[in-house]
Coordinates of C-alpha atoms in Angstrom, one line a residue:
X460 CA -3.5 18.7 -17.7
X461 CA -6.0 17.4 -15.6
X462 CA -6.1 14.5 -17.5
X463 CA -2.6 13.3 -16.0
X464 CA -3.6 13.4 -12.6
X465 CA -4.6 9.5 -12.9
X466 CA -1.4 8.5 -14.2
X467 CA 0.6 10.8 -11.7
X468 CA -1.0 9.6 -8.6
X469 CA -0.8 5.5 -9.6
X470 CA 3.1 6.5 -10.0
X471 CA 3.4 8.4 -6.8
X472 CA 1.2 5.7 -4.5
X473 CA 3.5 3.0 -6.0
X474 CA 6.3 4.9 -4.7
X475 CA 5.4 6.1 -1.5
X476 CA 3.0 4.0 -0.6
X477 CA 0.8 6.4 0.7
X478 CA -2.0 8.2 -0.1
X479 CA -1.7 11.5 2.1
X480 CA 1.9 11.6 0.7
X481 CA 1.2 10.6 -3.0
X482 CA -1.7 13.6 -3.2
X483 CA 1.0 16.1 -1.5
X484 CA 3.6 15.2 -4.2
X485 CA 1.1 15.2 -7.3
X486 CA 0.0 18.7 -6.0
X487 CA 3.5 19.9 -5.5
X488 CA 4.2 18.7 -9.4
X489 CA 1.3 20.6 -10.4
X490 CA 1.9 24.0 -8.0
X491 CA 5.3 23.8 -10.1
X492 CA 3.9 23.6 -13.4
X493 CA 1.5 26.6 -12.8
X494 CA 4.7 28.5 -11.4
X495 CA 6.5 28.2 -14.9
X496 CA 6.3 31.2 -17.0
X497 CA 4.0 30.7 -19.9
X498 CA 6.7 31.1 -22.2
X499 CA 8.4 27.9 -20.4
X500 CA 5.1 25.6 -20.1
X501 CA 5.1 26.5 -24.0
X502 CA 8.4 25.4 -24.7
X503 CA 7.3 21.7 -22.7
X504 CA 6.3 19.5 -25.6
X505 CA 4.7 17.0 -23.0
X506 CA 3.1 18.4 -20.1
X507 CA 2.5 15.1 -18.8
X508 CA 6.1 13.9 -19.1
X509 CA 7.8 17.3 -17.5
X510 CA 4.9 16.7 -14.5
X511 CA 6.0 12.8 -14.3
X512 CA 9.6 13.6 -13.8
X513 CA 9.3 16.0 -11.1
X514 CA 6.7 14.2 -9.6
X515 CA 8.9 11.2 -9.6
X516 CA 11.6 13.7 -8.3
X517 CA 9.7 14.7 -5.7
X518 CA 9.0 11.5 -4.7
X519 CA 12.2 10.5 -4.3
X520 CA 13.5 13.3 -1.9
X521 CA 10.3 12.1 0.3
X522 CA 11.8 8.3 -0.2
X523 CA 15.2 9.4 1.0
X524 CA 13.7 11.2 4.2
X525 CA 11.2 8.4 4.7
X526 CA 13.8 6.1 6.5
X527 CA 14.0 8.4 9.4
X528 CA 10.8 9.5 9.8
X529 CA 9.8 5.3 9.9
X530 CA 12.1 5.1 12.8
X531 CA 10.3 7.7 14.8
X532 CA 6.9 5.6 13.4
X533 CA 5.5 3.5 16.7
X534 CA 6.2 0.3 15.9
X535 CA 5.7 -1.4 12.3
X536 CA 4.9 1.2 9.1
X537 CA 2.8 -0.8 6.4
X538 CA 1.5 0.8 3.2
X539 CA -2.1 1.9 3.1
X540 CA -4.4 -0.4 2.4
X541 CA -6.7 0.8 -0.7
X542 CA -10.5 -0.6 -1.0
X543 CA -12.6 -1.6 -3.9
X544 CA -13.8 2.0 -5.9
X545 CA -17.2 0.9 -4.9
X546 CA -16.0 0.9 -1.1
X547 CA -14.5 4.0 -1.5
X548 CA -15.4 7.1 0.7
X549 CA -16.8 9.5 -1.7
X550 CA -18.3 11.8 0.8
X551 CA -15.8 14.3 0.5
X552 CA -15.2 14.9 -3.3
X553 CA -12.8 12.9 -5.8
X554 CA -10.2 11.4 -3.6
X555 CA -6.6 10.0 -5.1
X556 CA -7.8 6.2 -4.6
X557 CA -10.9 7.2 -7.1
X558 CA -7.7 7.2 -9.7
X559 CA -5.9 3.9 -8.8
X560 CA -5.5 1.3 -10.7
X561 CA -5.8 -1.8 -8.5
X562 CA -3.2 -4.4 -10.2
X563 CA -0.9 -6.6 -8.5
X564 CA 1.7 -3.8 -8.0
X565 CA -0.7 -2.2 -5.7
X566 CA -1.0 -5.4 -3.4
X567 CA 0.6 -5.4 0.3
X568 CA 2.9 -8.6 -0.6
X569 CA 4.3 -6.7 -3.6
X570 CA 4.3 -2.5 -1.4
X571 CA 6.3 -4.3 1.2
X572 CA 8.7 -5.6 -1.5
X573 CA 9.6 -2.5 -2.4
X574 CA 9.4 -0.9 0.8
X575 CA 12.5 -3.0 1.2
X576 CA 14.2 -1.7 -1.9
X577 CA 16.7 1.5 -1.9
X578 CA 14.9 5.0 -3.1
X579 CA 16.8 4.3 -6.2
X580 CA 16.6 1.0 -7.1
X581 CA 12.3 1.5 -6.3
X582 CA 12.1 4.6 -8.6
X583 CA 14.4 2.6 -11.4
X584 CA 11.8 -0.5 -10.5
X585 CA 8.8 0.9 -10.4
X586 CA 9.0 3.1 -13.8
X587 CA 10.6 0.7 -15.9
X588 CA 8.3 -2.6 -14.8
X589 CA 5.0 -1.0 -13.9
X590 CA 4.7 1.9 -16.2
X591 CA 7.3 1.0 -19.2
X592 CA 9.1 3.9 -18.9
X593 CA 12.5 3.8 -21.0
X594 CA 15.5 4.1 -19.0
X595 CA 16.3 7.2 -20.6
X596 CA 13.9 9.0 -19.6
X597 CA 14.5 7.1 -15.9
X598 CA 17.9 8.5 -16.1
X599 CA 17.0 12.0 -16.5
X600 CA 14.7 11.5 -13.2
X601 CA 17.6 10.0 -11.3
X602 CA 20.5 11.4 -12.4
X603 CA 22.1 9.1 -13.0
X604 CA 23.4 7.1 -17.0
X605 CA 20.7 5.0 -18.3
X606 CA 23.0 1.7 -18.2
X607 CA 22.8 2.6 -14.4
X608 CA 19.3 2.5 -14.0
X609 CA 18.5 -0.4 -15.6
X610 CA 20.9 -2.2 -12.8
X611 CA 19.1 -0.7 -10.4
X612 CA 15.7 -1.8 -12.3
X613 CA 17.3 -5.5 -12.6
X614 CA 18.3 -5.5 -8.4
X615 CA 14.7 -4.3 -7.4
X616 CA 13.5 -7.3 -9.9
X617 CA 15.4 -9.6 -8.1
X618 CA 13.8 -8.4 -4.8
X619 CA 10.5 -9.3 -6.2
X620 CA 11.3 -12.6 -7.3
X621 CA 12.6 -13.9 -3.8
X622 CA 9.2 -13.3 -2.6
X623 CA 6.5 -15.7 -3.1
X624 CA 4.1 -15.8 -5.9
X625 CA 0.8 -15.2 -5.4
X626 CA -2.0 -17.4 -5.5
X627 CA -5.1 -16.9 -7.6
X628 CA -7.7 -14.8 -6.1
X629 CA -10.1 -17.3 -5.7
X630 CA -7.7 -19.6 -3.9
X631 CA -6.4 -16.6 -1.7
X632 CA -10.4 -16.1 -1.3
X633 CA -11.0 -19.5 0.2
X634 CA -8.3 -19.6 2.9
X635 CA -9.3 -15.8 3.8
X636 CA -12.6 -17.2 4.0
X637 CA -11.7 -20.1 6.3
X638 CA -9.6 -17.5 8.0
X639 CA -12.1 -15.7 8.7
X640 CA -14.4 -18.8 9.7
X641 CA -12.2 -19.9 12.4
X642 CA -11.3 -16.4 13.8
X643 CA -15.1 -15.6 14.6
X644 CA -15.9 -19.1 16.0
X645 CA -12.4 -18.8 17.9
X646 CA -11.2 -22.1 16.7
X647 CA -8.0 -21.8 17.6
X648 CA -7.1 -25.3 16.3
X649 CA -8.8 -24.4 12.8
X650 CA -6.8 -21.3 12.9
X651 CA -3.3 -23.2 13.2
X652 CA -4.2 -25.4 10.5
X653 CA -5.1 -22.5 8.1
X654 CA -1.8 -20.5 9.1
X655 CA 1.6 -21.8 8.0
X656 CA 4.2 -23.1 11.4
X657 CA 6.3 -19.6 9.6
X658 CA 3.8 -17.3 9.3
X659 CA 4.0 -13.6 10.5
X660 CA 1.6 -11.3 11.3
X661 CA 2.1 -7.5 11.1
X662 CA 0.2 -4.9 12.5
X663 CA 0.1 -1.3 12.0
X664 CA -1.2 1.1 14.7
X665 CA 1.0 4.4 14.4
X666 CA 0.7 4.6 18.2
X667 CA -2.8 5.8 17.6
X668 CA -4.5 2.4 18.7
X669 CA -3.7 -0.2 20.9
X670 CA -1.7 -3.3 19.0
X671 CA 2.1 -5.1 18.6
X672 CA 4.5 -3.3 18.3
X673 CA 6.6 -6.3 16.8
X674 CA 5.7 -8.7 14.0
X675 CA 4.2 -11.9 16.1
X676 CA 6.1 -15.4 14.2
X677 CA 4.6 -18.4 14.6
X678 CA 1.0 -19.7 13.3
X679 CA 0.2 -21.0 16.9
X680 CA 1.2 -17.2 18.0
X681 CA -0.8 -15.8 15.7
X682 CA -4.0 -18.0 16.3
X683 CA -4.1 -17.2 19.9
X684 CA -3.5 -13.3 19.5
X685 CA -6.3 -13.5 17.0
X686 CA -8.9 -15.1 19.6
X687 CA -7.3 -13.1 21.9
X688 CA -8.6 -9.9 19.7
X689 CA -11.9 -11.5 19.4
X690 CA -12.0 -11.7 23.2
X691 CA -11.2 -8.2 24.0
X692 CA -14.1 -7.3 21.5
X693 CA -17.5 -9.0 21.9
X694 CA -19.4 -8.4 18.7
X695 CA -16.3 -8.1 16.7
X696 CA -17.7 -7.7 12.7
X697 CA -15.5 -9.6 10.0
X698 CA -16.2 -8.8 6.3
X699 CA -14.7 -9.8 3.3
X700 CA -13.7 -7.9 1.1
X701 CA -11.2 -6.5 -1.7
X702 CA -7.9 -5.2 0.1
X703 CA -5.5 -3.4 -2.4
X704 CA -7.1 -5.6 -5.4
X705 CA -7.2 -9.1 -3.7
X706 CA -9.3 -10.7 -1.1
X707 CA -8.8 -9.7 2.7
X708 CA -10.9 -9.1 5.8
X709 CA -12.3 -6.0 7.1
X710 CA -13.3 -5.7 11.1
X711 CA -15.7 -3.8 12.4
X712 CA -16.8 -3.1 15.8
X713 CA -20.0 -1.2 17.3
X714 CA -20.2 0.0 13.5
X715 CA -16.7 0.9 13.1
X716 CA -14.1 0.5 10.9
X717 CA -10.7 -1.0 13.5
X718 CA -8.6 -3.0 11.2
X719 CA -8.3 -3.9 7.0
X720 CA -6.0 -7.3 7.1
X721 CA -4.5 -8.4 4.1
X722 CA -3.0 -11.8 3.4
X723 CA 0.0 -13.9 1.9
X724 CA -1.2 -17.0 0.6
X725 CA 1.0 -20.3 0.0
X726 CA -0.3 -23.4 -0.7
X727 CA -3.5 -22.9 0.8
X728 CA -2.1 -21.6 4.2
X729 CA -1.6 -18.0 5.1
X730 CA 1.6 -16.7 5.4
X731 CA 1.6 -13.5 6.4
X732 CA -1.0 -11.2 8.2
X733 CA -1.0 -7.4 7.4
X734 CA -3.1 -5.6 9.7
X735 CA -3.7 -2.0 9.2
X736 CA -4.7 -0.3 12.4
X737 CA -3.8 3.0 12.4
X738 CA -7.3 5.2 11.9
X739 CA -5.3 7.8 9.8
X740 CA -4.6 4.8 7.1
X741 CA -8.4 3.1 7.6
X742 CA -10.3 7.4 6.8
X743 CA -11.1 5.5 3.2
X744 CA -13.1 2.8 4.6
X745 CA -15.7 4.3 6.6
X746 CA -18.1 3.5 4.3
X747 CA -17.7 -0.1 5.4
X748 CA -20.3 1.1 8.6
X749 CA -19.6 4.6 9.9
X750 CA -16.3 6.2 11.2
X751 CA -13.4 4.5 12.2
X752 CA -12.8 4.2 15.9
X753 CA -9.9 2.3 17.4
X754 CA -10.1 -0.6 19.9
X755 CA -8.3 0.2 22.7

């Protein structure tokens, strides 16, 4: 049993997009497992599959309440954003991220796709594409006919193709790089350059830490609020490093952890900014220097 604890926790992050939230549903599948009466767990010929389905299950009741609980969120939600395993806080035993698979369905560009898809349609989507589960078995999840599901698979597939493509991780590493380059020097002129005349920049505080409430648009926007960061914090630390499986930035000030940025890369300018600054989300990195503390 323990065994399917990796697969149940890739399924439930892809879902949720969190990690607090993933954990609590993979240990609700499991505290209704060990609730079954022995002669019902014997009559389960998979274990793993009856803990799947009611773990997808579960996520999906926390998908359907999610909408209102983001609309008391202050100001924009954004998926956590998972390190490298070697970055990884280990300090406090196995955590879920020691279990994720870090693919491209774990990348911001491809979470906020989905984010934008119905509970549904991102259950149907994320089964069928990611893991290859067969529609039946989707069905029986959803409650709904398998013919069904696999429309709902093929709308949240033609979500993901709207969105951009990503670039290779060494060309998304290069413009990061230059990114980051520019933002330390506080070349606001190299910035503009690097960022697309579109691009938008996202950030995600939880009302826990000073930062925009709104998405900034605009690369000339986003270059000045970025010095403008740089300003407000002499001494500011920017690292690179692996954000949810492809290069992004890490900042660090007075030895702490304040923001994990990840970036949207189109040819060779950025296109959007993700910048995670809620402390609750950035508990994983503190390994990059210490505990995270928030710049006010």
């Amino acid at each position: 049993m323990a065994g399917e604890r990796r697969q149940l926790i890739n399924v439930a992050y892809r879902l949720l997009g969190s990690l607090a939230e993933s954990e609590d549903a993979v240990q609700e599948a499991y505290a209704r497992w060990y609730a079954l009466p022995r002669s019902r767990q014997d009559e389960i010929v998979s274990p793993g599959a009856w803990l799947t389905t009611v773990t997808s299950r579960i996520c999906l009741d926390v998908l359907g309440s999610a909408r209102a609980r983001r609309e008391r969120y202050v100001g924009a939600w954004l998926p956590d954003p998972l390190p490298d395993h070697a970055e990884w806080d280990h300090s406090h035993g196995t955590d879920p991220a020691d279990q994720m698979v870090l693919d491209e369905s774990v990348t911001m560009a491809f979470l906020v796709v989905l984010e934008s898809m119905t509970p549904a349609e991102r259950v149907a989507f994320v089964l069928h594409d990611v893991f290859r589960y067969p529609f039946a078995e989707i069905a029986d999840i959803l409650g709904r006919t398998p013919a069904a599901c696999k429309q709902l698979a093929a709308s949240g597939r033609r979500r993901v193709r709207v969105a951009q493509a990503p670039v290779t991780a060494a060309g998304q590493a290069d413009t990061v790089r230059h990114v980051k380059e520019a933002w330390e020097t506080k070349d606001i002129a190299a910035l503009v350059d690097l960022l697309d005349p579109a691009a938008v920049m996202t950030a995600d505080g939880g009302g826990m830490v000073g930062t925009v409430l709104r998405p900034i648009e605009g690369g000339a926007r986003i270059a000045q609020y970025m010095v403008a960061i740089a300003d407000k914090a002499p001494g500011l630390e920017l690292l690179e490093r692996s954000v949810s499986g492809v290069p992004g930035l890490v900042a660090r000030h007075a030895g702490a952890v304040t923001t994990v940025a990840s970036f949207d890369v189109a040819d060779g300018r950025v296109t959007r900014i993700w910048a995670v600054r809620n402390p609750e989300k950035l508990r994983p990195w503190v390994r990059e220097g210490g505990p995270v503390r928030p710049i006010m």
